[in-house]
Tab-separated table of C-alpha atoms in Angstrom:
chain	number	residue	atom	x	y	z
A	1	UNK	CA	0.000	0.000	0.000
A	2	UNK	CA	2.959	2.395	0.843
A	3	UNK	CA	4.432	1.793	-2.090
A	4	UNK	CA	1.235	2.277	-4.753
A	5	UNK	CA	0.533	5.471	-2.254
A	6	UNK	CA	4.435	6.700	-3.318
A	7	UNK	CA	3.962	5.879	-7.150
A	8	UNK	CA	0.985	7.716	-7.224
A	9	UNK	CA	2.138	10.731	-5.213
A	10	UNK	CA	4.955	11.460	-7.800
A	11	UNK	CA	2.572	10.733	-10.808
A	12	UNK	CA	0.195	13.349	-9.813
A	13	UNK	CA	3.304	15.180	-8.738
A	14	UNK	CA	5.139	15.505	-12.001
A	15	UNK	CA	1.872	16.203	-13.638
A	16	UNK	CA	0.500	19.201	-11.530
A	17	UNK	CA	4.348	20.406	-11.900
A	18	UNK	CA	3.784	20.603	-15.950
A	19	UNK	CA	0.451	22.423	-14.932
A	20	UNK	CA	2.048	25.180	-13.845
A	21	UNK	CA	4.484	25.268	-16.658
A	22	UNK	CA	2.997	24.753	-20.079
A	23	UNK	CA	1.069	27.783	-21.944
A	24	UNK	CA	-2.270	25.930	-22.601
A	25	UNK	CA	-3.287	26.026	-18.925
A	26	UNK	CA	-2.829	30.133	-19.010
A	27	UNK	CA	-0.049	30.488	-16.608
A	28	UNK	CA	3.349	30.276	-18.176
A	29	UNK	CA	3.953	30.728	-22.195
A	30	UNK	CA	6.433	26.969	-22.277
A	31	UNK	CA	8.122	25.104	-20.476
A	32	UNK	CA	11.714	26.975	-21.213
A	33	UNK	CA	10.931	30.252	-19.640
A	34	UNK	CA	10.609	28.022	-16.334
A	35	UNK	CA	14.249	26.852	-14.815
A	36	UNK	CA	13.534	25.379	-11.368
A	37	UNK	CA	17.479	23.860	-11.082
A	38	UNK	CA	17.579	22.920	-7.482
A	39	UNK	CA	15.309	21.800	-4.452
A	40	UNK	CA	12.849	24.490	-3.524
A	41	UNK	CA	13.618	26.542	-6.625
A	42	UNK	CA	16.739	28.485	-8.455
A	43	UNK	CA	17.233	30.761	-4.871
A	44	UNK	CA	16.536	27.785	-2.528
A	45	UNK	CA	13.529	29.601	-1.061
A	46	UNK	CA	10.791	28.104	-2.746
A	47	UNK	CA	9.634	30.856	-4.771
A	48	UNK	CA	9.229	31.481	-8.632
A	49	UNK	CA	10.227	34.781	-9.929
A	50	UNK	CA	8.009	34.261	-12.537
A	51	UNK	CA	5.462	37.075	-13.281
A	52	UNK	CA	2.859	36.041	-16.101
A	53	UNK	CA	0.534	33.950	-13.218
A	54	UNK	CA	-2.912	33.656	-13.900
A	55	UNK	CA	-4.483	32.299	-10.990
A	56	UNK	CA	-8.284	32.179	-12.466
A	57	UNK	CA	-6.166	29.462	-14.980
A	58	UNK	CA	-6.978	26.700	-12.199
A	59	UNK	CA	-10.054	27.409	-12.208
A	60	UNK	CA	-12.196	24.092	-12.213
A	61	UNK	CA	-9.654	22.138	-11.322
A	62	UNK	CA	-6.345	21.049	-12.477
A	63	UNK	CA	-6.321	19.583	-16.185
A	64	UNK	CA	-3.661	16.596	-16.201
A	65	UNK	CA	-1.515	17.287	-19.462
A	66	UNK	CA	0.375	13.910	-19.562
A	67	UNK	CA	1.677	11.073	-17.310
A	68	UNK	CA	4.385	8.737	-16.485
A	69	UNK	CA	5.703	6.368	-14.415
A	70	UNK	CA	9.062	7.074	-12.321
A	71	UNK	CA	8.405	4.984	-10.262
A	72	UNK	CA	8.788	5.045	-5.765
A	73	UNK	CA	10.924	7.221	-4.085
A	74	UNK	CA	10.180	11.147	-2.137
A	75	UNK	CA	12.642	13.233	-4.577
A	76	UNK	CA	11.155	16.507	-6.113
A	77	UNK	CA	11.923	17.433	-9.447
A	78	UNK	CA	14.380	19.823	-11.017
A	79	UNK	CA	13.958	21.960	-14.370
A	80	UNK	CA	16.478	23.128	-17.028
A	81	UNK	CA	16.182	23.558	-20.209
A	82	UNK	CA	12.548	21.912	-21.046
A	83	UNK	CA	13.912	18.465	-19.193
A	84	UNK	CA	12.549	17.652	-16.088
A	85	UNK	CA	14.877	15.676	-13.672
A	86	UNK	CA	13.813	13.237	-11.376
A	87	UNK	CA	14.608	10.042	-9.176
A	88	UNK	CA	13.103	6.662	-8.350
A	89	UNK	CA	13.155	3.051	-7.271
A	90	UNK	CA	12.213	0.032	-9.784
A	91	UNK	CA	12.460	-2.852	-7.491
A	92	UNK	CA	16.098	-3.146	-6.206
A	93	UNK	CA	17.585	-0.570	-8.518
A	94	UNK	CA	17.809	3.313	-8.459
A	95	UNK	CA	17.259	5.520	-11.721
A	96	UNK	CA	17.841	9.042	-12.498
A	97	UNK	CA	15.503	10.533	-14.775
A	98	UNK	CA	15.622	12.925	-17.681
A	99	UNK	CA	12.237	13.509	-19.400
A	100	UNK	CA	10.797	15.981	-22.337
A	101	UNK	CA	9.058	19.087	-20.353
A	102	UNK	CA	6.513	18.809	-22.601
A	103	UNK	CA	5.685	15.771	-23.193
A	104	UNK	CA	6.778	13.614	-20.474
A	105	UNK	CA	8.594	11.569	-23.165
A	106	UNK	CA	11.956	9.936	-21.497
A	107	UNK	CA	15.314	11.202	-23.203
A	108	UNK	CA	17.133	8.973	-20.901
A	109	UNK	CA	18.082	7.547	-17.744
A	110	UNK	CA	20.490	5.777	-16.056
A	111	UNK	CA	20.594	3.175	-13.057
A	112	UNK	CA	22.588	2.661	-9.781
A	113	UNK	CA	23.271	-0.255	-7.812
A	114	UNK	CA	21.002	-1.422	-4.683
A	115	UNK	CA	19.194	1.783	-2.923
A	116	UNK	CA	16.529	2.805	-0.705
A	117	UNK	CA	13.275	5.151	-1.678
A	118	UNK	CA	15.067	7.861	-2.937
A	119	UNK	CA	14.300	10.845	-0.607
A	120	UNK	CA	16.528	13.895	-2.283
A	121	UNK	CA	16.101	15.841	-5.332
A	122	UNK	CA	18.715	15.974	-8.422
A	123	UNK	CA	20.367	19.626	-8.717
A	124	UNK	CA	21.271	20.970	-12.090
A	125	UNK	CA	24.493	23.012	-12.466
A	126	UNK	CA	25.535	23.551	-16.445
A	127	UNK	CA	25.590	20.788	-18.337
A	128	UNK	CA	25.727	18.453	-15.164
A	129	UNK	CA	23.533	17.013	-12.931
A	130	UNK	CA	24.011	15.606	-9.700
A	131	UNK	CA	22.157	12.988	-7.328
A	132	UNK	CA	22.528	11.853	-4.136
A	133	UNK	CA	20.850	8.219	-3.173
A	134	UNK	CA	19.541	7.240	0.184
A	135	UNK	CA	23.077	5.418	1.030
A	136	UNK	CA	25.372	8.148	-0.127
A	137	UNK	CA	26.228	7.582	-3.829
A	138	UNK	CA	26.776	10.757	-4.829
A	139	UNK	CA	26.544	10.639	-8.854
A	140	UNK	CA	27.429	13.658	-11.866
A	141	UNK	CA	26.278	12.926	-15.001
A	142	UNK	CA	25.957	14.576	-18.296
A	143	UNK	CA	22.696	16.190	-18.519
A	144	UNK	CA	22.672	16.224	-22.127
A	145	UNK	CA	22.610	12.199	-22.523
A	146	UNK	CA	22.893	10.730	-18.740
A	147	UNK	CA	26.520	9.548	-19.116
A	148	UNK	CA	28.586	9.284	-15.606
A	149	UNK	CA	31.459	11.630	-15.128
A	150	UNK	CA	31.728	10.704	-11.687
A	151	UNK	CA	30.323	8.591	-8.754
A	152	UNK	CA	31.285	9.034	-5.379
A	153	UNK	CA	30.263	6.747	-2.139
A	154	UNK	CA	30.072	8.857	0.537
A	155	UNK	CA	29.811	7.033	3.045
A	156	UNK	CA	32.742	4.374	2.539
A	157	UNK	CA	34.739	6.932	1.178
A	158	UNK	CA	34.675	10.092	2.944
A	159	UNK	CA	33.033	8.423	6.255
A	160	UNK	CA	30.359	9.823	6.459
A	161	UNK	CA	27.588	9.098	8.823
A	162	UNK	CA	24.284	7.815	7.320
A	163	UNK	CA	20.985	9.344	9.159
A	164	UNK	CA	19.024	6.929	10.499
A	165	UNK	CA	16.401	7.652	8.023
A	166	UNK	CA	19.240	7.331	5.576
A	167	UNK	CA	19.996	10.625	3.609
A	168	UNK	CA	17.302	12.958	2.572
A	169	UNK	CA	18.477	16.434	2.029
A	170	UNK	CA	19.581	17.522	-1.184
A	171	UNK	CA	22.959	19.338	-2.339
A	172	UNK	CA	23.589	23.121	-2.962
A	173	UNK	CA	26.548	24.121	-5.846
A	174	UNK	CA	27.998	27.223	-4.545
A	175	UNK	CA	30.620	28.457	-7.452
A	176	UNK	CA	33.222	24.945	-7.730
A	177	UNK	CA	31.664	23.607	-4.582
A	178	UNK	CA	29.075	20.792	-3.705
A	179	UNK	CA	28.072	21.368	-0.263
A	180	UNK	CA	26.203	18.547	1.500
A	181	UNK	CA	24.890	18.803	5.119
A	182	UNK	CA	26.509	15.755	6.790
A	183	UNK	CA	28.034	15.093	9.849
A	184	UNK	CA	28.385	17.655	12.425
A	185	UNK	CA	28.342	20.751	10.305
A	186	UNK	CA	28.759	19.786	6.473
A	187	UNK	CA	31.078	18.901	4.083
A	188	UNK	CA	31.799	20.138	0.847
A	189	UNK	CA	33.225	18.590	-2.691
A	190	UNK	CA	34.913	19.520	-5.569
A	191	UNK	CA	31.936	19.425	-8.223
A	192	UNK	CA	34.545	19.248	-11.072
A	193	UNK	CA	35.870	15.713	-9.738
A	194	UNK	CA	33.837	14.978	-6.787
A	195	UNK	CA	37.090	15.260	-4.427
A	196	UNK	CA	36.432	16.191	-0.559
A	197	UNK	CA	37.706	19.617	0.083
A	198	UNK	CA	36.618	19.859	3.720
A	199	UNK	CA	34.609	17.569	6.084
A	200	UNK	CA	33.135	18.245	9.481
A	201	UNK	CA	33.816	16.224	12.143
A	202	UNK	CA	31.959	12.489	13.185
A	203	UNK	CA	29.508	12.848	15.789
A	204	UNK	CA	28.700	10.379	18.680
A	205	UNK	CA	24.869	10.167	19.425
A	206	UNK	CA	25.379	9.234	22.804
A	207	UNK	CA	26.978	12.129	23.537
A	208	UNK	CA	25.446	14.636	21.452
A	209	UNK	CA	21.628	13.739	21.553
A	210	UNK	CA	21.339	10.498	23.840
A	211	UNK	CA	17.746	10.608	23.843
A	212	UNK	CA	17.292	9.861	19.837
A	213	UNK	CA	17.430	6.997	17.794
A	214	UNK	CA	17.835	9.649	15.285
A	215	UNK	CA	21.072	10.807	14.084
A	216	UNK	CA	22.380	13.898	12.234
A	217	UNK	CA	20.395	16.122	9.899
A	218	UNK	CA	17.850	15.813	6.991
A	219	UNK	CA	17.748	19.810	5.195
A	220	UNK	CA	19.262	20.874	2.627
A	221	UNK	CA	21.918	23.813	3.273
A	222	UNK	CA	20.642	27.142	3.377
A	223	UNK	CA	23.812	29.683	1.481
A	224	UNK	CA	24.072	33.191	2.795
A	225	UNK	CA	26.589	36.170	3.165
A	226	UNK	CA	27.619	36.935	6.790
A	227	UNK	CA	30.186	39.165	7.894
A	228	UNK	CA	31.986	39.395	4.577
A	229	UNK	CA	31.955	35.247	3.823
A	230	UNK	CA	30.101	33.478	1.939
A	231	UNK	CA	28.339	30.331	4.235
A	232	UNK	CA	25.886	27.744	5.089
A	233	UNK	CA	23.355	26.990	7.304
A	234	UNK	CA	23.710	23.106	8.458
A	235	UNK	CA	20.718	21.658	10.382
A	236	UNK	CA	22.141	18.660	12.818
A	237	UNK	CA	19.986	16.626	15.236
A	238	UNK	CA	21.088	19.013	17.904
A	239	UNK	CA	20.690	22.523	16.296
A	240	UNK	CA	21.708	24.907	13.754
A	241	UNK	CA	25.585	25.629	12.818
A	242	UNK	CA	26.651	28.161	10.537
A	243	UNK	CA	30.419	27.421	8.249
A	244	UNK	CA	32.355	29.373	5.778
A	245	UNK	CA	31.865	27.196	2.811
A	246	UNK	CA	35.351	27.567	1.586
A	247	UNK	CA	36.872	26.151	4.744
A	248	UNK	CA	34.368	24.457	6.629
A	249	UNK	CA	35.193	26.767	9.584
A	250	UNK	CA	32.071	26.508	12.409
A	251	UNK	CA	31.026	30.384	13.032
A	252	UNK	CA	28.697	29.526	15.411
A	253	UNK	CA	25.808	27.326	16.573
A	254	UNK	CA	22.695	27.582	17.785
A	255	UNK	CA	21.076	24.755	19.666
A	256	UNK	CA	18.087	23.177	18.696
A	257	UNK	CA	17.725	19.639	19.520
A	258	UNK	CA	14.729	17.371	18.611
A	259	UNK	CA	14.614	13.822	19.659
A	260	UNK	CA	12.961	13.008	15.758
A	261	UNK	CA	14.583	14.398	12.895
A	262	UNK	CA	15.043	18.157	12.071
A	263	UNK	CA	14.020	17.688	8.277
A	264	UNK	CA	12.565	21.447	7.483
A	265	UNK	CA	14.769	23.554	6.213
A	266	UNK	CA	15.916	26.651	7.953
A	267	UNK	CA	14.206	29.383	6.512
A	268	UNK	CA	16.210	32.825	5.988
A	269	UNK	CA	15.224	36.377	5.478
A	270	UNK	CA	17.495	39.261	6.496
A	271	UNK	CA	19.332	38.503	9.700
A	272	UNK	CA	16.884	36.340	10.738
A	273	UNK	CA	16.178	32.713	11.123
A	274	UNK	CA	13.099	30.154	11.542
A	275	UNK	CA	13.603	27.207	12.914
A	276	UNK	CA	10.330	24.569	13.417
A	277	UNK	CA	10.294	20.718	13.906
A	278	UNK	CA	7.842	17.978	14.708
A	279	UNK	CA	7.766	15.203	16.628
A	280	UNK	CA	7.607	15.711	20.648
A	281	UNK	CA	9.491	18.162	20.767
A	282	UNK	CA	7.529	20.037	18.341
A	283	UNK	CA	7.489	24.087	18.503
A	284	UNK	CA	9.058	26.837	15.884
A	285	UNK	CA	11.685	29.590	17.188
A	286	UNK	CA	12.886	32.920	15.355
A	287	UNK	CA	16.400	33.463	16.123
A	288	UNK	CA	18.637	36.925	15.032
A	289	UNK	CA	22.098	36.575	13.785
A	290	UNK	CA	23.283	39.584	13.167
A	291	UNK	CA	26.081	39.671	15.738
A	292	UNK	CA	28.433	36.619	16.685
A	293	UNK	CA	26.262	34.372	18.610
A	294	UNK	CA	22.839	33.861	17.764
A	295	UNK	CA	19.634	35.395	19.914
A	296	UNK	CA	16.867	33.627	20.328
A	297	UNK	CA	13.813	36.301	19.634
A	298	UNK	CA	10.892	34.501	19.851
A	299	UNK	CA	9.131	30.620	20.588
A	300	UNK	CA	5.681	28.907	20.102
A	301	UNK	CA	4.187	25.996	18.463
A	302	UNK	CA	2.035	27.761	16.032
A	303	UNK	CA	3.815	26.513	12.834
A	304	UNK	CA	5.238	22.472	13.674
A	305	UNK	CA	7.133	21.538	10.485
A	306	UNK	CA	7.737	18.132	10.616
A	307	UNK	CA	9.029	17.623	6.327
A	308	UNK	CA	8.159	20.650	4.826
A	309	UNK	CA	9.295	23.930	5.532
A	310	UNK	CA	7.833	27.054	4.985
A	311	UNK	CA	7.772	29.636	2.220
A	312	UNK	CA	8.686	33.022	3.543
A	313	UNK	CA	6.655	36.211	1.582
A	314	UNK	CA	6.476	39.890	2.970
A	315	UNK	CA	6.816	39.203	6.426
A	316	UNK	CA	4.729	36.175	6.646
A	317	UNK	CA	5.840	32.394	6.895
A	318	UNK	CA	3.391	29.789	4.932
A	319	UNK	CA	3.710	26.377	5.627
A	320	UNK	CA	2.164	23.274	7.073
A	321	UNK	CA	1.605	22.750	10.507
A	322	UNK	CA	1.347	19.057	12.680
A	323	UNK	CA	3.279	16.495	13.793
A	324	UNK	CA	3.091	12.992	14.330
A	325	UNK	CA	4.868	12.644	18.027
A	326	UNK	CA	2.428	13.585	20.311
């Protein structure tokens, strides 16, 4: 049941995506004035730029244009170009994606050894794209025809420790850089040859966060210019860090510690911060960093992200609220 409920999810998924792309529902004039590169959009924020929406197009209800079948997994999609990127699991083995826009016709895809449900979403940076399985396989491939330039396992390789859940957030490319939030505070590789350049330090659970099963982090790092350097937000199991990307230096941390997961992302607007998780220690925070340890401004449990964080416009946060720990 699970997995037919999955399939279906990213059917209707992919399709209501193409909704909102293609001219003949009103809203956008094709698919190639629509570049959505990344999880939660081209400034990791979750919001289009786009200006030609036409709200009364949905009216009636959503027409389906096409469908296909990708298959189980949680990953989003990512948009470049008219091809729509995407992963999935066909029995025991993992596939990237690469479909028409338009059409939902497959240009290609390729397949990796022995996964989980994938759970993060393939990033687009120039003519590559990258994806990052459940276990840690860390892939680059051509975007124009799906053919590896590199594969990386992270976790036998670079020792990295595998969430519990196994790994759901997805990666940021920040100029040469693949940043990944694993570990304590990060890591980052080369995206040229998928080489380490920095890598933040093993934790122990039963030191850090004794009272969870759970281990590490599940967002995606959140870039952002502080105090003349460029950085990262890095969600752990315990709180919020923040690193100079180049170096993987910690600039400071912020503690936050839920004995689930902290899977929303950390949402960002001017010098502030909002935090919110689930499970029993569900509640949402608003933290200032504008100096060089973070202030905590405000707490309540009116917005409980458990997955899915919010979407910040003009002063107001939009999101989802509930949990399933209490």
């Amino acid at each position: 049941m699970k997995r037919k409920l999955i399939t279906s999810i990213c059917l209707i998924l992919t399709a209501l995506i193409f909704l909102l792309i293609l001219g003949n529902c009103g809203i956008y004039k094709n698919a190639d004035e629509v570049d959505w590169p990344r999880w939660r959009g081209p400034n990791g924020d979750g919001i289009s730029k786009e200006t030609n929406w036409d709200p009364e197009a949905l009216a009636g209800g959503p027409k389906i244009l096409w469908k296909t079948d990708v298959w189980m997994g949680y990953s989003n999609v990512a948009i470049k170009d008219n091809r729509l990127y995407t992963m999935g699991l066909k029995g025991r083995e993992g596939k990237v994606y690469c479909l028409n826009a338009e059409t939902g016709e497959e240009i290609w895809q390729y397949s990796f050894e022995r996964p989980l449900d994938p759970q993060s979403t393939p990033t687009i940076d120039g003519k590559y794209v990258y994806a990052l399985s459940h276990k840690g396989i860390l892939l680059c491939l051509k975007a124009k025809n799906g053919k590896l330039r590199w594969k990386k396992d992270l976790v036998s390789e670079y020792d990295v420790v595998k969430p519990f859940y196994g790994i759901a957030g997805s990666l940021v490319i920040e100029g040469d850089l693949i940043i990944l939030n694993f570990n304590l505070s990060g890591m980052a590789l080369d995206k040229k040859t998928g080489k380490m350049v920095w890598i933040s330090e093993k934790y122990h659970p039963s030191k850090i966060c004794p009272q969870s099963k759970d281990l590490g982090g599940y967002a995606t790092p959140v870039i952002y210019d502080w105090d003349g350097k460029r950085c990262a937000l890095m969600y752990h199991c315990t709180g919020l860090y923040s690193v100079d990307i180049q170096t993987g230096k910690q600039l400071w941390y912020f503690e936050f510690i839920t004995p689930g997961a902290n899977a929303a992302d950390p949402i960002l607007f001017g010098n502030k911060v909002f935090l919110s998780t689930g499970w029993s220690a569900a509640r949402c925070e608003l933290i200032e960093i504008t100096g060089n340890e973070p202030k905590l401004l405000w707490q309540n449990e009116n917005m409980r992200n458990e997955f899915s964080a919010c979407v910040y416009i003009n002063g107001y946060l939009y999101g989802s609220d509930g949990d399933h720990g209490r």
